[in-house]
PDB file of C-alpha atoms in Angstrom:
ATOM      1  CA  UNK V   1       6.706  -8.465 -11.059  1.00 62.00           C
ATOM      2  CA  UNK V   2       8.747  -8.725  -8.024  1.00 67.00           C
ATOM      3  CA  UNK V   3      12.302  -9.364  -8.373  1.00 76.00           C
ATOM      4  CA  UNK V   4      14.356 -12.659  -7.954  1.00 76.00           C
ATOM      5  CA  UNK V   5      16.901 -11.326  -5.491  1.00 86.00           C
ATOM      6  CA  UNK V   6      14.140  -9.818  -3.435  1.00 93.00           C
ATOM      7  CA  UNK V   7      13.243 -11.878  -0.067  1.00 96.00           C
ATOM      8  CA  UNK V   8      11.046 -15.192  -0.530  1.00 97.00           C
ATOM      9  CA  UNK V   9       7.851 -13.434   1.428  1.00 98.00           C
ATOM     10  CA  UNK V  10       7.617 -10.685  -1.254  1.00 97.00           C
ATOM     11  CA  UNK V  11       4.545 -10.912  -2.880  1.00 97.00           C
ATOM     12  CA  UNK V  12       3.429 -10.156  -6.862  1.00 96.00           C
ATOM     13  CA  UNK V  13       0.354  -8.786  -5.077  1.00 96.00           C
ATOM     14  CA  UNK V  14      -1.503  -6.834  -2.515  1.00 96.00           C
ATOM     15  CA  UNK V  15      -3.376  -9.590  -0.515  1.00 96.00           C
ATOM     16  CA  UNK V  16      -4.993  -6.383   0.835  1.00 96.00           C
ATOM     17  CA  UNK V  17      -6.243  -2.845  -0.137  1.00 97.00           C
ATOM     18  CA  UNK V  18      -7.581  -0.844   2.597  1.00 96.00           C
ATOM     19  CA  UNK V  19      -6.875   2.422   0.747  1.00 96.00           C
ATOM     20  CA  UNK V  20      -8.907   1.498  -1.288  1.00 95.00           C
ATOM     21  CA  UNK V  21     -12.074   2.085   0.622  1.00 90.00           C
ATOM     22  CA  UNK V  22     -12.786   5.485   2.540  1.00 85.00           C
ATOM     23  CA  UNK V  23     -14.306   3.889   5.392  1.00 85.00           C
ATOM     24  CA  UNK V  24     -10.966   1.352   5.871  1.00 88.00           C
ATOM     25  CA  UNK V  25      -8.289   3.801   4.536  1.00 82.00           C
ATOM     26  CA  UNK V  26      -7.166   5.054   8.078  1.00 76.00           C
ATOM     27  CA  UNK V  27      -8.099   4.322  11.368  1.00 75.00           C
ATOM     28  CA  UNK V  28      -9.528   2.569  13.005  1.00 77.00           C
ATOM     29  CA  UNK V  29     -11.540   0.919   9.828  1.00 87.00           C
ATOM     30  CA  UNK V  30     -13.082  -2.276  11.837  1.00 90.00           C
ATOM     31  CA  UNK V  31     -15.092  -5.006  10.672  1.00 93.00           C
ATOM     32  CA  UNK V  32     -16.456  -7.809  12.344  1.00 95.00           C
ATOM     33  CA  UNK V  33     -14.067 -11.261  11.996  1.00 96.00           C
ATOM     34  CA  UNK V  34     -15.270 -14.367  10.979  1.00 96.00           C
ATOM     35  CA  UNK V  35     -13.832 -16.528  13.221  1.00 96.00           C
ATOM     36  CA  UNK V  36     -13.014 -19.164  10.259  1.00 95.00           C
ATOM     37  CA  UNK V  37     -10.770 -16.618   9.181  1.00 96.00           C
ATOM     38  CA  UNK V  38      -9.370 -16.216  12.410  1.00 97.00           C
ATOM     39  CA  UNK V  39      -5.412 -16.945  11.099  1.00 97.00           C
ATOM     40  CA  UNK V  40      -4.524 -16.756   7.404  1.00 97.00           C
ATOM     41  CA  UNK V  41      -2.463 -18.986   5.152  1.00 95.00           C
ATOM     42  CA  UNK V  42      -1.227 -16.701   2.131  1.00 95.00           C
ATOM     43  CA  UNK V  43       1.383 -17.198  -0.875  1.00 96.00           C
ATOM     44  CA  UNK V  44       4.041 -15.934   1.488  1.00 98.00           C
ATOM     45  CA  UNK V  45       3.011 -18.920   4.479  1.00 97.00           C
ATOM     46  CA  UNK V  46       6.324 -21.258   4.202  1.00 97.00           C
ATOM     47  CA  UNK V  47       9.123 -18.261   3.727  1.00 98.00           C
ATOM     48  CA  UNK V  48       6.979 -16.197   6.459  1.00 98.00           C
ATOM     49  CA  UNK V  49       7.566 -19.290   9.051  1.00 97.00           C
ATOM     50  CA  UNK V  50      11.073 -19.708   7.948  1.00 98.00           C
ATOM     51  CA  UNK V  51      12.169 -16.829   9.137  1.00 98.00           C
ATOM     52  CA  UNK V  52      10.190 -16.370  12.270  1.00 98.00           C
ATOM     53  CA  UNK V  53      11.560 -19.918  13.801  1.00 96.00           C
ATOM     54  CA  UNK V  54      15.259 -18.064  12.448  1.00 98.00           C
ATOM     55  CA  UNK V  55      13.814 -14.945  14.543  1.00 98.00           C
ATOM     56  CA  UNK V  56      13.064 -16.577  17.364  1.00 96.00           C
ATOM     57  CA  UNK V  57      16.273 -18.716  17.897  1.00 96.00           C
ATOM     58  CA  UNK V  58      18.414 -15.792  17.224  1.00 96.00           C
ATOM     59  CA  UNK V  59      17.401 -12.665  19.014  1.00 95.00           C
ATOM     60  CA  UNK V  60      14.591 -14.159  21.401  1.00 96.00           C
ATOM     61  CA  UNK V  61      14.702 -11.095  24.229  1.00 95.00           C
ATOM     62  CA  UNK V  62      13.951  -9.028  21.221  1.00 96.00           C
ATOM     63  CA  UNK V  63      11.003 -10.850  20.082  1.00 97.00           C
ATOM     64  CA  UNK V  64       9.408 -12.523  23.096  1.00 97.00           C
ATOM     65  CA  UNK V  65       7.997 -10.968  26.325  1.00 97.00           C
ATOM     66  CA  UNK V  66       5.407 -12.329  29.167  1.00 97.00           C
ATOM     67  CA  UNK V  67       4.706 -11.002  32.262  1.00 96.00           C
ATOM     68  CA  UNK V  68       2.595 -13.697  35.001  1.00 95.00           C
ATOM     69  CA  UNK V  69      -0.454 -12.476  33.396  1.00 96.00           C
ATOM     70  CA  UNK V  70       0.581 -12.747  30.200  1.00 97.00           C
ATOM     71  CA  UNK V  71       1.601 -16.705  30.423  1.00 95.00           C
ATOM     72  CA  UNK V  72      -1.749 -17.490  31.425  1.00 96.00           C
ATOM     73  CA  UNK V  73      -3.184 -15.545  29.029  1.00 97.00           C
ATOM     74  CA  UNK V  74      -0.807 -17.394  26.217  1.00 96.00           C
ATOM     75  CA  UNK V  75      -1.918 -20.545  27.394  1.00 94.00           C
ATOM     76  CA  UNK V  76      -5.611 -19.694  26.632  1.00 96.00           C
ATOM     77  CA  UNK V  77      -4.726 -18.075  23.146  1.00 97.00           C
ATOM     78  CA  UNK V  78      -2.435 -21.183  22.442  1.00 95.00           C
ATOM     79  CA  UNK V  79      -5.151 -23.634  23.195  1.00 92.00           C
ATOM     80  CA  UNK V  80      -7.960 -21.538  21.175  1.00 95.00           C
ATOM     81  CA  UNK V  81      -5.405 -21.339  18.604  1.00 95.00           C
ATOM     82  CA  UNK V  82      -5.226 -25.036  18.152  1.00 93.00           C
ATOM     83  CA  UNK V  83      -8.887 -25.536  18.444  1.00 92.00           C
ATOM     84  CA  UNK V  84      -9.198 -23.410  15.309  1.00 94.00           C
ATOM     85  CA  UNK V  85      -6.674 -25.432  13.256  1.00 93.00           C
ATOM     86  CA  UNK V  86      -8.248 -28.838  14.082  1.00 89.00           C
ATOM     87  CA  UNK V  87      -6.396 -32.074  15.577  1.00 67.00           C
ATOM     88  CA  UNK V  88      -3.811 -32.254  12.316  1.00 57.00           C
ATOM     89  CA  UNK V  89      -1.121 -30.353  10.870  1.00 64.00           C
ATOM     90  CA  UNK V  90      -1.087 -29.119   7.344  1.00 60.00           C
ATOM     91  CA  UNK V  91       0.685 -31.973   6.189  1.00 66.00           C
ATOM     92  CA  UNK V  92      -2.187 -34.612   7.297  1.00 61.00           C
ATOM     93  CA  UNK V  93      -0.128 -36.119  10.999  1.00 66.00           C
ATOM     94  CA  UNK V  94      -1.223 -35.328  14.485  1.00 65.00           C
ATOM     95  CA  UNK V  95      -0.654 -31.980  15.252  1.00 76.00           C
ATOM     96  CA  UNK V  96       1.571 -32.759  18.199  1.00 76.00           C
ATOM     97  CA  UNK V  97       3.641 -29.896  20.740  1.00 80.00           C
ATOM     98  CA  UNK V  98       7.567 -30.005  21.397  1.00 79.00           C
ATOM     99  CA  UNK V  99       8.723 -30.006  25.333  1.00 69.00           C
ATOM    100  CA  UNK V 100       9.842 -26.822  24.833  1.00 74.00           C
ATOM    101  CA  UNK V 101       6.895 -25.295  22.909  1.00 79.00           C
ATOM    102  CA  UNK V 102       4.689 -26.786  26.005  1.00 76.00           C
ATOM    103  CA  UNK V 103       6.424 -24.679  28.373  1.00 83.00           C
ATOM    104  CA  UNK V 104       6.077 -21.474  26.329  1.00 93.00           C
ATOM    105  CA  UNK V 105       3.011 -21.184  24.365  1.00 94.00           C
ATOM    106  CA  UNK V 106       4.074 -18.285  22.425  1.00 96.00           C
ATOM    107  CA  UNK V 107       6.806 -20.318  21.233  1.00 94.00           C
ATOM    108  CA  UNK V 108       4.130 -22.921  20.098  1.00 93.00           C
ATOM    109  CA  UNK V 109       2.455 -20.097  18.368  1.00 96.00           C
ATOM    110  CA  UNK V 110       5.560 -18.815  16.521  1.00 96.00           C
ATOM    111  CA  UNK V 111       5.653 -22.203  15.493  1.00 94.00           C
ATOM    112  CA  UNK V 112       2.014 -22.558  14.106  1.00 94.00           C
ATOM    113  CA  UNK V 113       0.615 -19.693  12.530  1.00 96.00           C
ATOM    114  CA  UNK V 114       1.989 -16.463  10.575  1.00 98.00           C
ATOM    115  CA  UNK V 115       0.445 -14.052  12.755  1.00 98.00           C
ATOM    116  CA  UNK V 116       2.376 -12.004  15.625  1.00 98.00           C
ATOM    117  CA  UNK V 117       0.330 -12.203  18.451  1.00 98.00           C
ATOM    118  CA  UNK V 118      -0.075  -8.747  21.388  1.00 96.00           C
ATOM    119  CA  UNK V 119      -2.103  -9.523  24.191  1.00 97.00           C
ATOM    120  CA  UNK V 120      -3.073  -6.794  26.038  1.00 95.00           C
ATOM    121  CA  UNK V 121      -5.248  -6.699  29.437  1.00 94.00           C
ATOM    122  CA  UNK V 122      -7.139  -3.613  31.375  1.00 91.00           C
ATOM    123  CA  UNK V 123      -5.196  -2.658  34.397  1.00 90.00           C
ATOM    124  CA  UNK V 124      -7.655  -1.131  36.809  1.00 90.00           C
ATOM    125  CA  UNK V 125      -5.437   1.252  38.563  1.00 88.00           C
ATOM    126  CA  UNK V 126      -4.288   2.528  34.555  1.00 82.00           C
ATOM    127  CA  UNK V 127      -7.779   2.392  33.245  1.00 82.00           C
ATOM    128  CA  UNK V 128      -6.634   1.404  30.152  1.00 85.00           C
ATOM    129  CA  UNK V 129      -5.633  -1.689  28.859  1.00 89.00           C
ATOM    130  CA  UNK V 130      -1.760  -2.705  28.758  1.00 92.00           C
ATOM    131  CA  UNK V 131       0.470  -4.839  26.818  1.00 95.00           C
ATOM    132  CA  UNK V 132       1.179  -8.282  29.166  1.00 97.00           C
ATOM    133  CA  UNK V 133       2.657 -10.527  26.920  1.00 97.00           C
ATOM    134  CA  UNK V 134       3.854 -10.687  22.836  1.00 97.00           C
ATOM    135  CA  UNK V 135       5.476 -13.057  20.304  1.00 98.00           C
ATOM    136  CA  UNK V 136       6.270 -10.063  17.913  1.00 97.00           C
ATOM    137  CA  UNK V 137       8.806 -11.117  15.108  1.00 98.00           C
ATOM    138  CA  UNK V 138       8.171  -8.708  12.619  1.00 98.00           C
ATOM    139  CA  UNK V 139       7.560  -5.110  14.681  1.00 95.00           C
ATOM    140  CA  UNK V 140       6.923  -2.870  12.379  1.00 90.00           C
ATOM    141  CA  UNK V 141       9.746   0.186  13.218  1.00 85.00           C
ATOM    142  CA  UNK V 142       8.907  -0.274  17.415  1.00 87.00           C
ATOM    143  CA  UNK V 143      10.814  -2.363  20.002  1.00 91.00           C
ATOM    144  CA  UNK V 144       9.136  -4.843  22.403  1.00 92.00           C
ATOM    145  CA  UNK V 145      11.294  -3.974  24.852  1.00 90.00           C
ATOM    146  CA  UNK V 146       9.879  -0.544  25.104  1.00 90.00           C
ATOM    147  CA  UNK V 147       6.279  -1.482  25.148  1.00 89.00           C
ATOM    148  CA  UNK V 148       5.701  -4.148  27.720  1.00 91.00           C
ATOM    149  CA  UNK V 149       3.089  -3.203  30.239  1.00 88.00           C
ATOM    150  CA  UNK V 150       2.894   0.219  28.689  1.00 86.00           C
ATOM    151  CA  UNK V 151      -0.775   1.578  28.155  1.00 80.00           C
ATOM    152  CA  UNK V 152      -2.164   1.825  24.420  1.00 70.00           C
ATOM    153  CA  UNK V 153      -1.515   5.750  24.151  1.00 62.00           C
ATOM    154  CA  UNK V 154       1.719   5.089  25.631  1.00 59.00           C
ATOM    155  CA  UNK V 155       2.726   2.126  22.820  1.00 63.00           C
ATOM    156  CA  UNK V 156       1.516   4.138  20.361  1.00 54.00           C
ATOM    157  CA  UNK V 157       4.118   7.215  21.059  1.00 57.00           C
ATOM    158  CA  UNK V 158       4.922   8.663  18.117  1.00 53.00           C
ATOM    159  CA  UNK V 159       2.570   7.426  16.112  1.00 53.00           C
ATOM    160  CA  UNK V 160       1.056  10.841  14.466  1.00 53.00           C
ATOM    161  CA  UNK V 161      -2.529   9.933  14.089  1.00 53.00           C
ATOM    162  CA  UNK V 162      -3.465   7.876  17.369  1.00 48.00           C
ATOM    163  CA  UNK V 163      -4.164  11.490  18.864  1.00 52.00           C
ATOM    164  CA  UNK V 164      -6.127  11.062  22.206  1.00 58.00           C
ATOM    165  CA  UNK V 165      -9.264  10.848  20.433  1.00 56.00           C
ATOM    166  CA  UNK V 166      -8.462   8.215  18.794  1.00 58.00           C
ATOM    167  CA  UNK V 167      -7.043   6.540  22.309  1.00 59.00           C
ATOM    168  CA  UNK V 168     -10.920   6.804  23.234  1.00 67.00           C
ATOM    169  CA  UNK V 169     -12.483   5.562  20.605  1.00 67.00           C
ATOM    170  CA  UNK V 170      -9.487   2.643  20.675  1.00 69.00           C
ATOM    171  CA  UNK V 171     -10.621   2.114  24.737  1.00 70.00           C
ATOM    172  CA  UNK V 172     -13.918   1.867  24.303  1.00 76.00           C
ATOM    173  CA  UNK V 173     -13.789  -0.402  21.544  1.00 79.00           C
ATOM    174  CA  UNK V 174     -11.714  -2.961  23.896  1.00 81.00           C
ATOM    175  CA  UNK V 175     -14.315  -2.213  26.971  1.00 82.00           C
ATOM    176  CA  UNK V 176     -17.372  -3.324  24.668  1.00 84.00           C
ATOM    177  CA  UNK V 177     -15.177  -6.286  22.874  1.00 91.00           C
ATOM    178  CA  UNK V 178     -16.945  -9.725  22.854  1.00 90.00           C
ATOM    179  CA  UNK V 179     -15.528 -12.608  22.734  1.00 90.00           C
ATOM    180  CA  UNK V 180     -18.993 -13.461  20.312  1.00 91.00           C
ATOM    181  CA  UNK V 181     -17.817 -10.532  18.254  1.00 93.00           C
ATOM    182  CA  UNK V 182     -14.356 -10.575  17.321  1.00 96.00           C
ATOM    183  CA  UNK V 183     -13.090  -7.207  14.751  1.00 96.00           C
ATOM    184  CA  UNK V 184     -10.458  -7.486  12.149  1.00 96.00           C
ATOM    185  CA  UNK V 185      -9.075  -4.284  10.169  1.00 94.00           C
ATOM    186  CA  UNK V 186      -6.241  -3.510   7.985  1.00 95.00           C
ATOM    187  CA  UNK V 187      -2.927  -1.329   8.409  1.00 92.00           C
ATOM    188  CA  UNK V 188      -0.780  -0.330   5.805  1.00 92.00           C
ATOM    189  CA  UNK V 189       2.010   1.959   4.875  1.00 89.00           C
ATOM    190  CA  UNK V 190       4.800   2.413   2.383  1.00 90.00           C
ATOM    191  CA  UNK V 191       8.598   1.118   2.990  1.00 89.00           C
ATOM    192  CA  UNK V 192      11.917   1.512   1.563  1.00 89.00           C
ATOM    193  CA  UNK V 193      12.980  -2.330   2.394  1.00 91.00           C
ATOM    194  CA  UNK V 194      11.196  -5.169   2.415  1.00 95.00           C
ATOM    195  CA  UNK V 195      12.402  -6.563   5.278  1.00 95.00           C
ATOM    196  CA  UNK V 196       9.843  -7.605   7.410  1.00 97.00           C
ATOM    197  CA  UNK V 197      12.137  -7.802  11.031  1.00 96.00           C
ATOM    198  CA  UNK V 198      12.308  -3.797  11.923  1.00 93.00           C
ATOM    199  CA  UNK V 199      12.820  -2.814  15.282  1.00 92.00           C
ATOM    200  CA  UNK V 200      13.208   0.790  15.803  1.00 84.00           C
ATOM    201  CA  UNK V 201      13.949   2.681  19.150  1.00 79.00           C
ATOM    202  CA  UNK V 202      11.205   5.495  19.708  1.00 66.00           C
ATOM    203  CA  UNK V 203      14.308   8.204  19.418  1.00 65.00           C
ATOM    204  CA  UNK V 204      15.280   6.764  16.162  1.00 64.00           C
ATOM    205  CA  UNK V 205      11.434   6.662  14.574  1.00 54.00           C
ATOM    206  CA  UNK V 206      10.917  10.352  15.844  1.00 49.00           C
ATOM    207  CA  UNK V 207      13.776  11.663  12.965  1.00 46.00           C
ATOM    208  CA  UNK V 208      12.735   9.000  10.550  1.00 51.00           C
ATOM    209  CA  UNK V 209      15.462   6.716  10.384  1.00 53.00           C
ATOM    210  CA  UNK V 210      15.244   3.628   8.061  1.00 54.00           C
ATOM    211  CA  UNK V 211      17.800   1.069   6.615  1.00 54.00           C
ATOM    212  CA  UNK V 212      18.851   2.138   3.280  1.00 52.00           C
ATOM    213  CA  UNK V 213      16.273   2.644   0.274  1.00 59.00           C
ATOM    214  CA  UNK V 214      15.779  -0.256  -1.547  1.00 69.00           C
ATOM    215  CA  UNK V 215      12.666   0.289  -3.599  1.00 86.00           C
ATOM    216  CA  UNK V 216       9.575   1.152  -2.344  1.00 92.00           C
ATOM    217  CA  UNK V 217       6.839  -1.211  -0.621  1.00 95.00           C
ATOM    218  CA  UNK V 218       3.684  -1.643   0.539  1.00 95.00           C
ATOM    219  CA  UNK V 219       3.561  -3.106   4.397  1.00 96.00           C
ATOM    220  CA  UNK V 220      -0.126  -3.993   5.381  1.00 97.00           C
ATOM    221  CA  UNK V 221      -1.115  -5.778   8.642  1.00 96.00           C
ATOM    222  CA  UNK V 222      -4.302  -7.461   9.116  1.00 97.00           C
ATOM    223  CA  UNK V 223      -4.691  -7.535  12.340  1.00 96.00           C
ATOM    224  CA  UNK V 224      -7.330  -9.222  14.640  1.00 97.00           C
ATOM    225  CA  UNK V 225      -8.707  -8.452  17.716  1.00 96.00           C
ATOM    226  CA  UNK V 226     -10.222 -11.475  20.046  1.00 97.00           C
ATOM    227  CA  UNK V 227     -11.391 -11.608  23.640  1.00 97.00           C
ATOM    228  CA  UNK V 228      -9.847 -14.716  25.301  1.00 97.00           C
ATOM    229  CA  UNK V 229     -13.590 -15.861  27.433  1.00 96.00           C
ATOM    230  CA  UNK V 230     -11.539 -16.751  30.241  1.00 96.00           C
ATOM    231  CA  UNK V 231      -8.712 -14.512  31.339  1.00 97.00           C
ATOM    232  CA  UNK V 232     -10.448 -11.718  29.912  1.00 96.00           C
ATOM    233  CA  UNK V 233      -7.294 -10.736  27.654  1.00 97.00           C
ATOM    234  CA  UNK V 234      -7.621  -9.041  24.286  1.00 97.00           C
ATOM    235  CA  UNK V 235      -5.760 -10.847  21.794  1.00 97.00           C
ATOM    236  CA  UNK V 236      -4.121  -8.319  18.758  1.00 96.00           C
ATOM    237  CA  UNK V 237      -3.210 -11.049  15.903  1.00 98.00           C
ATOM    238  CA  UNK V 238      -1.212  -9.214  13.445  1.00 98.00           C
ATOM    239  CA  UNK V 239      -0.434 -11.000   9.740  1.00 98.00           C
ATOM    240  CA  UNK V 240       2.112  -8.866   8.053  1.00 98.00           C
ATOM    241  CA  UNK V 241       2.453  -9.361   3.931  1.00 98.00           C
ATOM    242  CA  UNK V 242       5.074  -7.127   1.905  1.00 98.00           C
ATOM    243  CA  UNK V 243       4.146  -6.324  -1.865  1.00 97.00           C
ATOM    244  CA  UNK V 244       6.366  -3.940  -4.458  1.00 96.00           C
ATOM    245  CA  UNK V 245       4.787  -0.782  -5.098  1.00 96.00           C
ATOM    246  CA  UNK V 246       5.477  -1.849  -8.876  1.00 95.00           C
ATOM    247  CA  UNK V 247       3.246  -5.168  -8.346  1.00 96.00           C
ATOM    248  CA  UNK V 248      -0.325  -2.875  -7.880  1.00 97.00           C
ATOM    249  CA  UNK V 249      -2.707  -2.336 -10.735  1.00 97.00           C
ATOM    250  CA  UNK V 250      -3.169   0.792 -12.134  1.00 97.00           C
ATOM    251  CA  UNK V 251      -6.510   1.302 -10.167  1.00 98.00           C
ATOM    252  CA  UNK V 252      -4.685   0.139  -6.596  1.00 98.00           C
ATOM    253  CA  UNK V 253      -2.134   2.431  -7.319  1.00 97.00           C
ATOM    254  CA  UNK V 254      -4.227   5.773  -8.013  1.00 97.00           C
ATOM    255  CA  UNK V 255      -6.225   4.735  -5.464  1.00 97.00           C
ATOM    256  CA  UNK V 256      -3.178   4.770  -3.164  1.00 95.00           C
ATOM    257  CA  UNK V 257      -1.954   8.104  -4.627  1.00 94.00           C
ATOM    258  CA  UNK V 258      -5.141   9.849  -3.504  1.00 94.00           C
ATOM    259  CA  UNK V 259      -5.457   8.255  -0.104  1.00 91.00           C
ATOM    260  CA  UNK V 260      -1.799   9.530   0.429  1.00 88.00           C
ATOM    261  CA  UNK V 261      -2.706  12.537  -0.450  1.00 87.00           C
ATOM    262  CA  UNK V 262      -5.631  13.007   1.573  1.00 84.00           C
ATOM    263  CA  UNK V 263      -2.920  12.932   4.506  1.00 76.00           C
ATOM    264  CA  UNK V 264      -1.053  15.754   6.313  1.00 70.00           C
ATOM    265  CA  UNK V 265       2.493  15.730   5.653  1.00 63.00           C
ATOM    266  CA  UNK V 266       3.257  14.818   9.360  1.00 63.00           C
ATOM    267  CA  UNK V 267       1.102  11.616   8.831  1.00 62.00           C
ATOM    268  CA  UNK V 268       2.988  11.048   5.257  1.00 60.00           C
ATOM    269  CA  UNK V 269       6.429  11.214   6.774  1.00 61.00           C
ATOM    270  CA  UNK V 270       5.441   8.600   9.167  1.00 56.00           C
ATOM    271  CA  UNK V 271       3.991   6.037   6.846  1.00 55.00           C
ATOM    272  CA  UNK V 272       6.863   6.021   4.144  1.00 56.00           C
ATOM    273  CA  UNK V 273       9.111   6.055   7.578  1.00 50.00           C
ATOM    274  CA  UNK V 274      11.268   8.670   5.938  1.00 52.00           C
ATOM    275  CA  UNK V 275      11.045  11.810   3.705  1.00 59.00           C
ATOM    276  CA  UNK V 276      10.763   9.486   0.862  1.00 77.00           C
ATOM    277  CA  UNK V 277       6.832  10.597   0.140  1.00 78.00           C
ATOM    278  CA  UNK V 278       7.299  12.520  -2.772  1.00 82.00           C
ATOM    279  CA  UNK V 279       9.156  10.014  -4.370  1.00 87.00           C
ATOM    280  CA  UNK V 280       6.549   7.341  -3.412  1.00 88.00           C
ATOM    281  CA  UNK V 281       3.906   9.601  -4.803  1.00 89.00           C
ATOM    282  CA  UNK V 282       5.792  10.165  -8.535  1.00 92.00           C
ATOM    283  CA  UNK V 283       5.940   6.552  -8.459  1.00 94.00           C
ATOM    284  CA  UNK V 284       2.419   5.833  -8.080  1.00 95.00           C
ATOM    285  CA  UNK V 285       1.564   8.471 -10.099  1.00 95.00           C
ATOM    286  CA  UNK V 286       3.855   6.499 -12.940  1.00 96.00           C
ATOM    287  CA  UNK V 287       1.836   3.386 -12.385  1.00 96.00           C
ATOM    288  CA  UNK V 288      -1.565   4.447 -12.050  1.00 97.00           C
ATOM    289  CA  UNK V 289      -1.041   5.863 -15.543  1.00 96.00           C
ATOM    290  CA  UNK V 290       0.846   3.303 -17.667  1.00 89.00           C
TER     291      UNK V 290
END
């Protein structure tokens, strides 16, 4: 049962279990997307909005980047966007756009859906694809700032299993994405906060830092990759959701003790953010056998 003084988006569940399943447990575990599934509207919707508008309106350079590219690009994913939520707004009026949010469609997004949106684009003289443009209010310990128009290997840095196999296999997935076959797939680790706003400097996630324990979490991301038909972009929609380790079942939480254990220690440390594993493990360990 989660606890009364935690944050409204903490759920009493795991929406999602990729450890649960060999072939999603770790990277890069895609599946095609149906497109009617494109965004998601879970338990946490309402408090998840709440604080993104809050987000937004106080630390904006934080959470917002475009490059030239990357407006157009917005523009396209705005207007898909709205295609795939239909003419009204949840509450039954016309789904109508502010001055302000038709001037910055990522703004407009922030405003619409749950999802944090990348868009990344392939830059011939890279090769690879780079980031262009983002509405990212809930980075998961990495900074905007340090990303923008940075290749996929590059964003990635430190991440300790997107090795540079797995930045081929991640490239050729983008060079043979269709925008008839969009992919979804699901990230997760373990926290020591719920809080779902965590920007963290590459030097500060290389020794692990991490606000202060406060219990112990699971973070998953389910995250959605679409080609936009017309500027060719690749649009990464992320939906984050926060759960209590307490709130699993028995069978989600052994399953979660073995996948965690199937990891190198290196690849451990990174998920739980700090050297809090072995804790994370007991626990787990506790639930999986009450």
């Amino acid at each position: 049962m989660r606890s009364a003084s935690e944050p409204p988006w903490v759920l009493n569940h795991a929406p999602y279990t990729p450890w649960m399943h060999r072939r999603t447990a770790g990277p890069p575990g895609i599946s095609p997307l149906d497109m009617e599934e494109w965004t998601v509207r879970d338990q946490d919707f309402d408090a998840q909005m709440a604080y993104r508008r809050q987000i937004l309106a106080r630390d904006p350079e934080a959470v917002l980047a475009s490059t030239t590219a990357g407006e157009e690009a917005g523009l396209e994913l705005l207007s898909m966007v709205l295609s795939h939520l239909g003419d009204v707004a949840s509450d039954g009026s016309p789904r109508a756009l502010t001055l302000k949010e038709m001037f910055c469609p990522f703004t407009a997004l922030n405003n619409l859906v749950a999802e944090d949106w990348c868009l990344m684009q392939h830059d011939p003289e890279m090769g690879e694809y780079k980031l262009i443009a983002a509405i990212l209010c809930f980075p998961a310990r990495w900074k905007l700032s340090e990303k923008m128009n940075r290749a996929m290997i590059r964003i990635h840095k430190p991440v300790k299993e997107y090795d540079d196999l797995l930045a081929r296999r991640v490239g050729r997935l983008f060079d043979v994405l269709d925008e008839a076959r969009p992919l979804v797939r699901i990230n997760w680790l373990v926290n020591t906060t719920p809080e779902l706003f965590l920007p963290l400097g590459e030097e500060e996630k290389e020794i692990g830092n991490m606000p202060p324990a406060s219990g112990f979490y699971v973070r998953t991301e389910r995250q959605t990759l679409v080609r936009l038909p017309r500027t060719r972009a690749v649009a990464f929609g992320i939906k984050t959701s926060v759960t209590p380790i307490d709130c699993l079942t028995a069978e989600q939480a052994a399953g979660m003790h073995a996948a965690m254990l199937a990891k190198d220690a290196e690849v451990l440390e990174y998920r739980v953010g700090d050297d809090k594993h072995s804790e994370t493990l007991r626990r787990l360990e506790a639930i999986a056998a009450e």
